[in-house]
Coordinates of C-alpha atoms and ligand atoms in Angstrom, one line a residue:
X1 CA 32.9 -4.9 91.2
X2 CA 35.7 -2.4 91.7
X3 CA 39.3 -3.3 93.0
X4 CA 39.9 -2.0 96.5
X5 CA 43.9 -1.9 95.8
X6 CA 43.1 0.4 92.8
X7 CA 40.4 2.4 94.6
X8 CA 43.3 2.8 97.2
X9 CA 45.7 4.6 95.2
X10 CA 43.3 7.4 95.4
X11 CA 43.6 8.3 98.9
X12 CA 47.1 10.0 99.9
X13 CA 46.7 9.2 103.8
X14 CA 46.5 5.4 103.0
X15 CA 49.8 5.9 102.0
X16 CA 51.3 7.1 105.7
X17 CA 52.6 4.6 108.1
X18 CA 51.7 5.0 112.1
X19 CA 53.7 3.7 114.1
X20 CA 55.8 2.2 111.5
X21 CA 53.0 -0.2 110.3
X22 CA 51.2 1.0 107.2
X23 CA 48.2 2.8 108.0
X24 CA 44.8 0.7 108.6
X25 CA 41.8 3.2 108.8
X26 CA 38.9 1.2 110.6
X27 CA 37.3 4.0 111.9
X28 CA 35.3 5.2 108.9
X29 CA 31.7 5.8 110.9
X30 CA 33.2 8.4 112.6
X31 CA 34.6 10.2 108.8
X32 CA 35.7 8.7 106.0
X33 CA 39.3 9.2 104.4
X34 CA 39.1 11.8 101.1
X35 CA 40.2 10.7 97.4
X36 CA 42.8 12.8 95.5
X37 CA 39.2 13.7 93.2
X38 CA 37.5 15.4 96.3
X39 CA 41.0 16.9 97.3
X40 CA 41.6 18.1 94.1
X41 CA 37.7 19.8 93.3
X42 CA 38.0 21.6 96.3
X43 CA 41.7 23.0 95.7
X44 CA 40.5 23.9 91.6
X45 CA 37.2 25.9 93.2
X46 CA 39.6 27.9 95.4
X47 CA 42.2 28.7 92.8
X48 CA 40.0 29.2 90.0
X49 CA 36.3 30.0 91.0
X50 CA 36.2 31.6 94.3
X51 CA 33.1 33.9 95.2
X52 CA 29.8 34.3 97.0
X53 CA 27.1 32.8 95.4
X54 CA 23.6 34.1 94.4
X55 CA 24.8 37.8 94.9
X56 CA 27.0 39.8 92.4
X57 CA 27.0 39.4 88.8
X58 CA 30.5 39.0 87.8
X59 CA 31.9 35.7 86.1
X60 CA 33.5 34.7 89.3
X61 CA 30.1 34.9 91.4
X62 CA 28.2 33.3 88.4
X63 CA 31.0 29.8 88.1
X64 CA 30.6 29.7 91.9
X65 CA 26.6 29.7 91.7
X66 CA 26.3 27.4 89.2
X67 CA 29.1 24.7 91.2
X68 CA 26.9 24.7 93.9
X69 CA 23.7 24.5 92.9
X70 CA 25.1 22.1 90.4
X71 CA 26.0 20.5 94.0
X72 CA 22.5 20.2 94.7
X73 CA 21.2 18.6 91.4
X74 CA 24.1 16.0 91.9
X75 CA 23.3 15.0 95.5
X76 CA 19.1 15.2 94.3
X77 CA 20.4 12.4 91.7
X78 CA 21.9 10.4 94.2
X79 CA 19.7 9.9 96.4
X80 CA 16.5 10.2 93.9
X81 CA 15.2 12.9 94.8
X82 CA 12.0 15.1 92.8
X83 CA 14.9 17.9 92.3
X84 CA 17.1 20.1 93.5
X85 CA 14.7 22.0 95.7
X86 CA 14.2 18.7 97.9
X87 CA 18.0 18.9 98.9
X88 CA 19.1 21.6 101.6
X89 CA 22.6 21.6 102.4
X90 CA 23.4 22.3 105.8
X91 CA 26.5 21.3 108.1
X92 CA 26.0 17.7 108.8
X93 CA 23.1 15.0 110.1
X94 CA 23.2 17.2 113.4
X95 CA 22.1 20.3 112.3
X96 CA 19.6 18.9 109.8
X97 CA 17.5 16.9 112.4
X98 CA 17.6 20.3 114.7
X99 CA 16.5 22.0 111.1
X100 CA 13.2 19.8 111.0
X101 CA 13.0 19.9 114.8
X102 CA 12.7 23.6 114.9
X103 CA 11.5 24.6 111.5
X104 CA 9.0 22.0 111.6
X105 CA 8.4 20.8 114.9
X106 CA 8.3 24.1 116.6
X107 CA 5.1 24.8 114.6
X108 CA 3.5 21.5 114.4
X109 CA 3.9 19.9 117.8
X110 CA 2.3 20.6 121.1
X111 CA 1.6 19.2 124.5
X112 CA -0.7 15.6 123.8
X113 CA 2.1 15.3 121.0
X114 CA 4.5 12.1 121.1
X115 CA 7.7 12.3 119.3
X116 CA 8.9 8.1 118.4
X117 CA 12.8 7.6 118.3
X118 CA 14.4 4.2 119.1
X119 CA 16.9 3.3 121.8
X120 CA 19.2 2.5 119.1
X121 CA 19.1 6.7 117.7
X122 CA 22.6 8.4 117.8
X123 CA 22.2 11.5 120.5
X124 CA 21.8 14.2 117.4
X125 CA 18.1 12.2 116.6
X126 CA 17.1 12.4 120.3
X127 CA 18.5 15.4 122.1
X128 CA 16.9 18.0 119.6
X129 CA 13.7 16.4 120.3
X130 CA 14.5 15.9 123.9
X131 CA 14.9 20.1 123.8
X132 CA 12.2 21.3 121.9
X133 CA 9.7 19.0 123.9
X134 CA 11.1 20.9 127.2
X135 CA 9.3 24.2 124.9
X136 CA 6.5 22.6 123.5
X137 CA 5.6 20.0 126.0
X138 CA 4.9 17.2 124.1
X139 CA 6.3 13.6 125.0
X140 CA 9.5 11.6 123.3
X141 CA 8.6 8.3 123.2
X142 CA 10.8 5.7 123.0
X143 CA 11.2 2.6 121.2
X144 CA 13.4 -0.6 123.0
X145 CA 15.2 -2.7 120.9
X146 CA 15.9 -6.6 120.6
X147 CA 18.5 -7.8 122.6
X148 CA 20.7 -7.9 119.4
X149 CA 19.9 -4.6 118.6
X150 CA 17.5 -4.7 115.6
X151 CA 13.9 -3.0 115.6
X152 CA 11.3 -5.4 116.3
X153 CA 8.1 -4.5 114.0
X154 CA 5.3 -5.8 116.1
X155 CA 6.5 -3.3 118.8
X156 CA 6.8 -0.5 116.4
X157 CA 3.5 -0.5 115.3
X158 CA 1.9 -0.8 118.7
X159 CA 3.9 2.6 119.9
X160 CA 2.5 4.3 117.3
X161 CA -1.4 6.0 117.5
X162 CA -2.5 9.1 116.4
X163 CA -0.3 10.9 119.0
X164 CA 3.2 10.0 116.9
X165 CA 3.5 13.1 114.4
X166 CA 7.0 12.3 113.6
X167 CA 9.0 8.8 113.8
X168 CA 12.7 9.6 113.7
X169 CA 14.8 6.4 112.8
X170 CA 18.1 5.7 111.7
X171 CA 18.7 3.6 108.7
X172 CA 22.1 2.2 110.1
X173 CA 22.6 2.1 113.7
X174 CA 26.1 3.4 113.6
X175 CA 27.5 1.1 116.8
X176 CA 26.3 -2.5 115.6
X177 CA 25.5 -1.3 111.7
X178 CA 21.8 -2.7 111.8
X179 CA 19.9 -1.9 108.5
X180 CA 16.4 -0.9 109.4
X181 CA 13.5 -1.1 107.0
X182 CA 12.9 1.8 106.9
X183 CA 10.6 2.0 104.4
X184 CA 8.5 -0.7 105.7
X185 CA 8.3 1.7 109.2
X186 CA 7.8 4.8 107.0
X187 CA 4.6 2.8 105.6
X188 CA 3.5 1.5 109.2
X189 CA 4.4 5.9 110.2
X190 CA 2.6 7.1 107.4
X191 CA -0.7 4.4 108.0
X192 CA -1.1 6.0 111.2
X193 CA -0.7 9.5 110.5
X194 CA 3.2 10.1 111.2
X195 CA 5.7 12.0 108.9
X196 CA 9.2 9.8 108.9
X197 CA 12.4 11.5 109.1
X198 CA 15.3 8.8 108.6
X199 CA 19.1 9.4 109.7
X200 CA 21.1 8.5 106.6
X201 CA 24.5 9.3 108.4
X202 CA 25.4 6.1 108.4
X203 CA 23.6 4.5 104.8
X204 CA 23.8 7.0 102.1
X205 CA 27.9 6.6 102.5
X206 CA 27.3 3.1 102.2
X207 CA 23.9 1.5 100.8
X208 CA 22.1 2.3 98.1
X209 CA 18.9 4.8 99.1
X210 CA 16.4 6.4 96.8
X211 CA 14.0 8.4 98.8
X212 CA 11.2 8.0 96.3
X213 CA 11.2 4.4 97.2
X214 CA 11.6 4.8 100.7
X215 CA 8.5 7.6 101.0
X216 CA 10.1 9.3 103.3
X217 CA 9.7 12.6 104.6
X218 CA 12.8 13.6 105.8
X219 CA 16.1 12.2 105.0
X220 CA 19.9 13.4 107.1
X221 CA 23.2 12.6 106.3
X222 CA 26.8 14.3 106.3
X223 CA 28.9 14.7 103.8
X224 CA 32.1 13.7 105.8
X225 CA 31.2 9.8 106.1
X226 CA 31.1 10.1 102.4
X227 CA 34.2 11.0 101.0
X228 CA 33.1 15.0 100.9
X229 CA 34.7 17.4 103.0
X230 CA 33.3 18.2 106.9
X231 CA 31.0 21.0 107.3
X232 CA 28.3 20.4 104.6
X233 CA 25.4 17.4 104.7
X234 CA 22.1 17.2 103.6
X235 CA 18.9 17.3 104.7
X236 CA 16.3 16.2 102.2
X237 CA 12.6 16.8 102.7
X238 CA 9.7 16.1 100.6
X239 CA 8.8 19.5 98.8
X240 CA 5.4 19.9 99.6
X241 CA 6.5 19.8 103.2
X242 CA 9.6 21.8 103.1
X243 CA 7.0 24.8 101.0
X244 CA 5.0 25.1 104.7
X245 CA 8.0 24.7 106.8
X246 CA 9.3 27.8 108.5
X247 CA 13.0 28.9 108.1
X248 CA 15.1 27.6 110.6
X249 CA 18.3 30.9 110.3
X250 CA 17.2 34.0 109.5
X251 CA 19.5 36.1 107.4
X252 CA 20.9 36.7 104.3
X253 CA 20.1 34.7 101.3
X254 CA 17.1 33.1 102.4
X255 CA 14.8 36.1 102.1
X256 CA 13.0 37.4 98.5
X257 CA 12.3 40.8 100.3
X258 CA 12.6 42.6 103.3
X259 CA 11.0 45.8 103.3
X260 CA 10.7 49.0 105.5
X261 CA 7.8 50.4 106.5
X262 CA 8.3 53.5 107.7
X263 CA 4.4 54.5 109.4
X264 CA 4.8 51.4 111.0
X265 CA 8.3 51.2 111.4
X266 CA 8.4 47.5 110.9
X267 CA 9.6 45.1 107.8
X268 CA 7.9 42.7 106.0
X269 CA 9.6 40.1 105.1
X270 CA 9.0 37.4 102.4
X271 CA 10.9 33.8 101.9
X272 CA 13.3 33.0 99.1
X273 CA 12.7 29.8 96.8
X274 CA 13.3 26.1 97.8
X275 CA 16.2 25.6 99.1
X276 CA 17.5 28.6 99.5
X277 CA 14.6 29.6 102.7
X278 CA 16.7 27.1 104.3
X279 CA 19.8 28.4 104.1
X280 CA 20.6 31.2 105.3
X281 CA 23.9 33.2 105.1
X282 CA 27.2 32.3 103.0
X283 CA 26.7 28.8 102.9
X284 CA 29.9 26.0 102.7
X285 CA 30.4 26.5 98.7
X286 CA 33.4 24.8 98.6
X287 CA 32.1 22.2 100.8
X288 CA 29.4 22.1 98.5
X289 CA 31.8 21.5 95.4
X290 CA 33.6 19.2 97.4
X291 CA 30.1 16.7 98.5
X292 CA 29.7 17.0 94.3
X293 CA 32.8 15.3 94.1
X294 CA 32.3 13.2 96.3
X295 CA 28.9 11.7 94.8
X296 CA 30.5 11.5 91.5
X297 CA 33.3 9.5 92.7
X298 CA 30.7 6.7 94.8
X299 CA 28.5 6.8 91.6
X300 CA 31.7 5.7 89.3
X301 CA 31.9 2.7 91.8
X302 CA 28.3 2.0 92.3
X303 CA 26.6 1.9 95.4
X304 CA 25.7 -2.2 95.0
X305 CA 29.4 -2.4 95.0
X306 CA 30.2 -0.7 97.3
X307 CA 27.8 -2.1 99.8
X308 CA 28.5 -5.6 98.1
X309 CA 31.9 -4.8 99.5
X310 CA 31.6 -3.7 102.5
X311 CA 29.4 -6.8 103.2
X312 CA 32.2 -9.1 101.6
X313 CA 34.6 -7.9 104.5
X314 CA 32.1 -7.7 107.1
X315 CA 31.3 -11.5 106.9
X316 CA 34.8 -12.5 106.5
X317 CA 36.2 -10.1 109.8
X318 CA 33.0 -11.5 112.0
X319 CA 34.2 -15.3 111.1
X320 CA 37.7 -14.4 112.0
X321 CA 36.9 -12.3 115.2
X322 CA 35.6 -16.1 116.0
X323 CA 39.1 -16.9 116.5
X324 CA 39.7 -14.2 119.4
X325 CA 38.8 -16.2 122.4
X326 CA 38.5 -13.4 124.8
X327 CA 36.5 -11.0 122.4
X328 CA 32.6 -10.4 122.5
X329 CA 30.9 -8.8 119.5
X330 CA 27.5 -7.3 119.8
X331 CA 24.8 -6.6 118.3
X332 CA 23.4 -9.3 115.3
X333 CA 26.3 -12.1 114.1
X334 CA 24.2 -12.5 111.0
X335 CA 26.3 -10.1 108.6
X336 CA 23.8 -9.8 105.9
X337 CA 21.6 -7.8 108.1
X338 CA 24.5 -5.4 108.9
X339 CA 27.0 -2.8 107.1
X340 CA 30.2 -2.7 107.9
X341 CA 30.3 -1.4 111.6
X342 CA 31.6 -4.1 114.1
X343 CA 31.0 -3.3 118.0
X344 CA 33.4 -5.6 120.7
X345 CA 35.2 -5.1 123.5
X346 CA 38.4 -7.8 125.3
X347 CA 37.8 -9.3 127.7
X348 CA 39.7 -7.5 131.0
X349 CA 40.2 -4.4 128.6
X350 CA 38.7 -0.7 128.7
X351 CA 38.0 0.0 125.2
X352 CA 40.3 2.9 124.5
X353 CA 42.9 0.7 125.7
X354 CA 42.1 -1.7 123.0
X355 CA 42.1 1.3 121.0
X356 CA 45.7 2.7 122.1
X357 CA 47.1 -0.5 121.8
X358 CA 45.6 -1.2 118.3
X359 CA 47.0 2.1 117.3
X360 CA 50.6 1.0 118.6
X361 CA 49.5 -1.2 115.0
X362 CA 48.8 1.6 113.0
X363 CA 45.2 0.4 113.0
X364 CA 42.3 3.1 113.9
X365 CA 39.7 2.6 115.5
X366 CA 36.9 4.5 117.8
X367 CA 36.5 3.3 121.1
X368 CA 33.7 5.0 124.0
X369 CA 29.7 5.0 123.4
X370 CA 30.0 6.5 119.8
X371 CA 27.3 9.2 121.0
X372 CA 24.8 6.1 121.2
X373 CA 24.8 5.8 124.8
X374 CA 21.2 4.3 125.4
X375 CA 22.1 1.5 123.1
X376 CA 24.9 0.8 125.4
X377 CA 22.9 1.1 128.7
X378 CA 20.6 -1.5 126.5
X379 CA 23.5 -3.7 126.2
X380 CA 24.6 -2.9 129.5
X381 CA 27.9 -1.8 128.5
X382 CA 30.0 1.5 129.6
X383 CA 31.8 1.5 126.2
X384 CA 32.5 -0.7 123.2
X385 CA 35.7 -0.4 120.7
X386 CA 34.5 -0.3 117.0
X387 CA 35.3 -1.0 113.8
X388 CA 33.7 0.4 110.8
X389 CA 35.1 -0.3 107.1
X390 CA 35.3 1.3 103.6
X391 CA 35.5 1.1 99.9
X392 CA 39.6 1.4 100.3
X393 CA 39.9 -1.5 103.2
X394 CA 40.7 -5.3 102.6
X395 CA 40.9 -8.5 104.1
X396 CA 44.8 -8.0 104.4
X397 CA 44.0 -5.2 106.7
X398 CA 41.4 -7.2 108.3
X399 CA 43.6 -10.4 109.1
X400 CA 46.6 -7.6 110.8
X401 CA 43.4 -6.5 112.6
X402 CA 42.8 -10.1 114.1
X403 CA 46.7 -11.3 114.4
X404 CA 46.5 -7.7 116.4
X405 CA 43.7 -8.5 118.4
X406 CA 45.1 -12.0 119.3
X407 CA 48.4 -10.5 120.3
X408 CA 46.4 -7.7 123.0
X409 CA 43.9 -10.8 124.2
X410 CA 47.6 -12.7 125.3
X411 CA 49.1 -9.4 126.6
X412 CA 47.0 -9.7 130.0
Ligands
C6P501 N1 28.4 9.4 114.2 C1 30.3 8.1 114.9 O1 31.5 7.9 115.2 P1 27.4 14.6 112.3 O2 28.3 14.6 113.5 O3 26.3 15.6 112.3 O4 28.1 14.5 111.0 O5 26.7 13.2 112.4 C2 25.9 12.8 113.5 C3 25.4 11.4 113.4 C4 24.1 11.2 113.3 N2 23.6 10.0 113.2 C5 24.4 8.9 113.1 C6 23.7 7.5 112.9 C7 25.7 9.0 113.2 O6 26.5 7.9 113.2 C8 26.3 10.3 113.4 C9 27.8 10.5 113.6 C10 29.9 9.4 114.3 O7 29.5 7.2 115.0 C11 30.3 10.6 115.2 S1 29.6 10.5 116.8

């Protein structure tokens, strides 16, 4: 296990005071802080090996190429990927469920067609659907919950028939922090004839995955929750799939050829290799350099221990939020079905209140519907404030959190 006060001394910002209290960063579902490691790769690419990549042939163009594809294989280890050509990178979870939406979905479904998502989906795994069904006409089905928020499996497997082509779940609901089995419903998907595309935004920062265990199709997450910089994430897609998909940009870099005809005044135009088809233009090197880092640096810790951790602090802040009298968590109070995300609100408080007022502590949090707003209409709630932890927290931060909490319930 790794020592959170160590792993601490690696993150500049945990060193700033807010308010004049130390700084207490509960808001890491939203982004995660970056260590000096990720800082530091991203400030040595810019001073040292700055260029465009897969174009020119000098030695600054060819240290650039390699860091990124090196990128790739890293993030292809990670999460156990077949290899490098499995891994796109794109700009975060959003933009690679819209990639498989369009690139795939645009071909592949059609009126009769039923898209399954779950109540519990952040908005970027239902509104592309919600879209592209307003083009193609086919229906997006959707999947209630339990009262607490967790899937229930005998109601998954009855919405499914041979109308689902796609089931689109998230591993980690990212307002109660619900681990789905996912790869129990990519089985139950795949039985009935559906591909499984899984949001990872809020797992792969936090639990180990391997996709070659889970047999899934597609796999999302962003780089951002994960230590790595903002504009890059991943989307991971089995290769024989990816190899029928269409592109999703058109552009530079993702073509082999273009060519002019000039009888017919027309191009023909042939697709670069996996998984360059899919990316199109000068893509987020540095960003790219900066998600390597990023894995390295969760790999040193080890993803059991990390999510060993997070669990450690999750069980310990839901027995203490017991002590807040006029405080309601949601979602499941058995913490070894969750990650680290904690939902609540006080009672007789809007929850960015609670959230100003926690900040007058120096403690961040996210308050609002965390773009998960039919979960909250399922919980019948307008809002929720919400904690989320990290590798760098600790149960010193969590007990300020709690004295904190007390302090606002006796404000009223
Ligand atoms: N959730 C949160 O505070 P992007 O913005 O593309 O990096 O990630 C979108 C996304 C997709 N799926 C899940 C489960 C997510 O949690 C998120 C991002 C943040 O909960 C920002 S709304």
């Amino acid at each position: 296990m790794f020592d959170p006060y160590k792993v601490r001394e690696d993150f500049p910002i945990l060193k700033r005071k807010i308010n004049n209290h130390p700084l207490i960063y509960f808001d890491n579902a939203a982004t995660s802080q970056k260590p000096r490691q990720v800082i530091d790769a991203i400030k040595e690419y810019y001073e040292q090996h700055n260029a465009n990549v897969h174009r020119a042939v000098h030695t600054l163009s060819l240290e650039a190429t390699e860091l990124y594809e090196e990128a790739h294989g890293e993030v292809a280890k990670f999460i156990g990927a077949r290899s490098m050509e499995e891994v796109v990178f794109v700009r975060g979870t959003t933009e690679a469920i819209n990639l498989v939406a369009y690139s795939w979905g645009l071909k592949s479904l059609k009126q009769g067609d039923e898209v399954l998502v779950t109540l519990m989906e952040h908005h970027s795994n239902i509104v592309p659907w919600e879209i592209l069904s307003k083009i193609k006409g086919f229906k997006v089905k959707y999947l209630d919950v339990n009262n607490d928020g967790t899937i229930n499996h005998e109601a998954f497997k009855e919405a499914l028939s041979p109308k689902v082509k796609i089931v689109c779940v998230t591993h980690v609901s990212n307002v109660t922090g619900v681990i789905n089995d996912v790869k129990l419903l990519a089985k139950i998907a795949h039985e009935n004839g559906a591909l499984m595309l899984v949001d990872g935004a809020q797992s792969i920062p936090h639990i180990p995955v391997k996709v070659k265990d889970l047999d899934c199709d597609f796999l999302a997450f962003s780089g951002h929750k994960m230590l790595g910089p903002t504009g890059i994430g991943v989307l991971y897609g089995k290769r024989e799939i990816l190899e029928k998909m269409e592109p999703f940009h058109g552009g530079g870099e993702m073509i082999r050829e273009v060519s002019f005809n000039p009888k017919t005044r027309k191009c023909t135009i042939s697709w670069n290799d996996l998984p360059w088809k899919f990316e199109a233009g000068t893509p987020n090197i540095c960003g790219g350099v900066g998600l390597m880092a990023a894995v390295k640096y969760l790999k040193t810790l080890g993803m059991e221990n990390v999510k060993a951790h997070e669990c450690t602090l999750t069980e310990y802040a839901m027995k203490r939020l017991k002590e807040c009298e006029k405080t309601t968590v949601y979602g499941p109070q058995d913490s070894t079905i969750k990650c680290g995300i904690i939902p609540f609100n006080i009672e007789g408080f809007n929850s960015h209140d609670v959230a100003l007022l926690l900040d007058s502590y120096g403690i961040m949090i996210r308050s609002g519907f965390h773009c998960a707003q039919p979960l909250h209409q399922k919980f019948k709630l307008s809002s929720s404030a919400r904690a989320s932890f990290y590798i760098y927290n600790t149960k010193e931060e969590i007990d300020s959190f709690i004295e904190a909490l007390k302090e606002i319930e006796q404000s009223l």
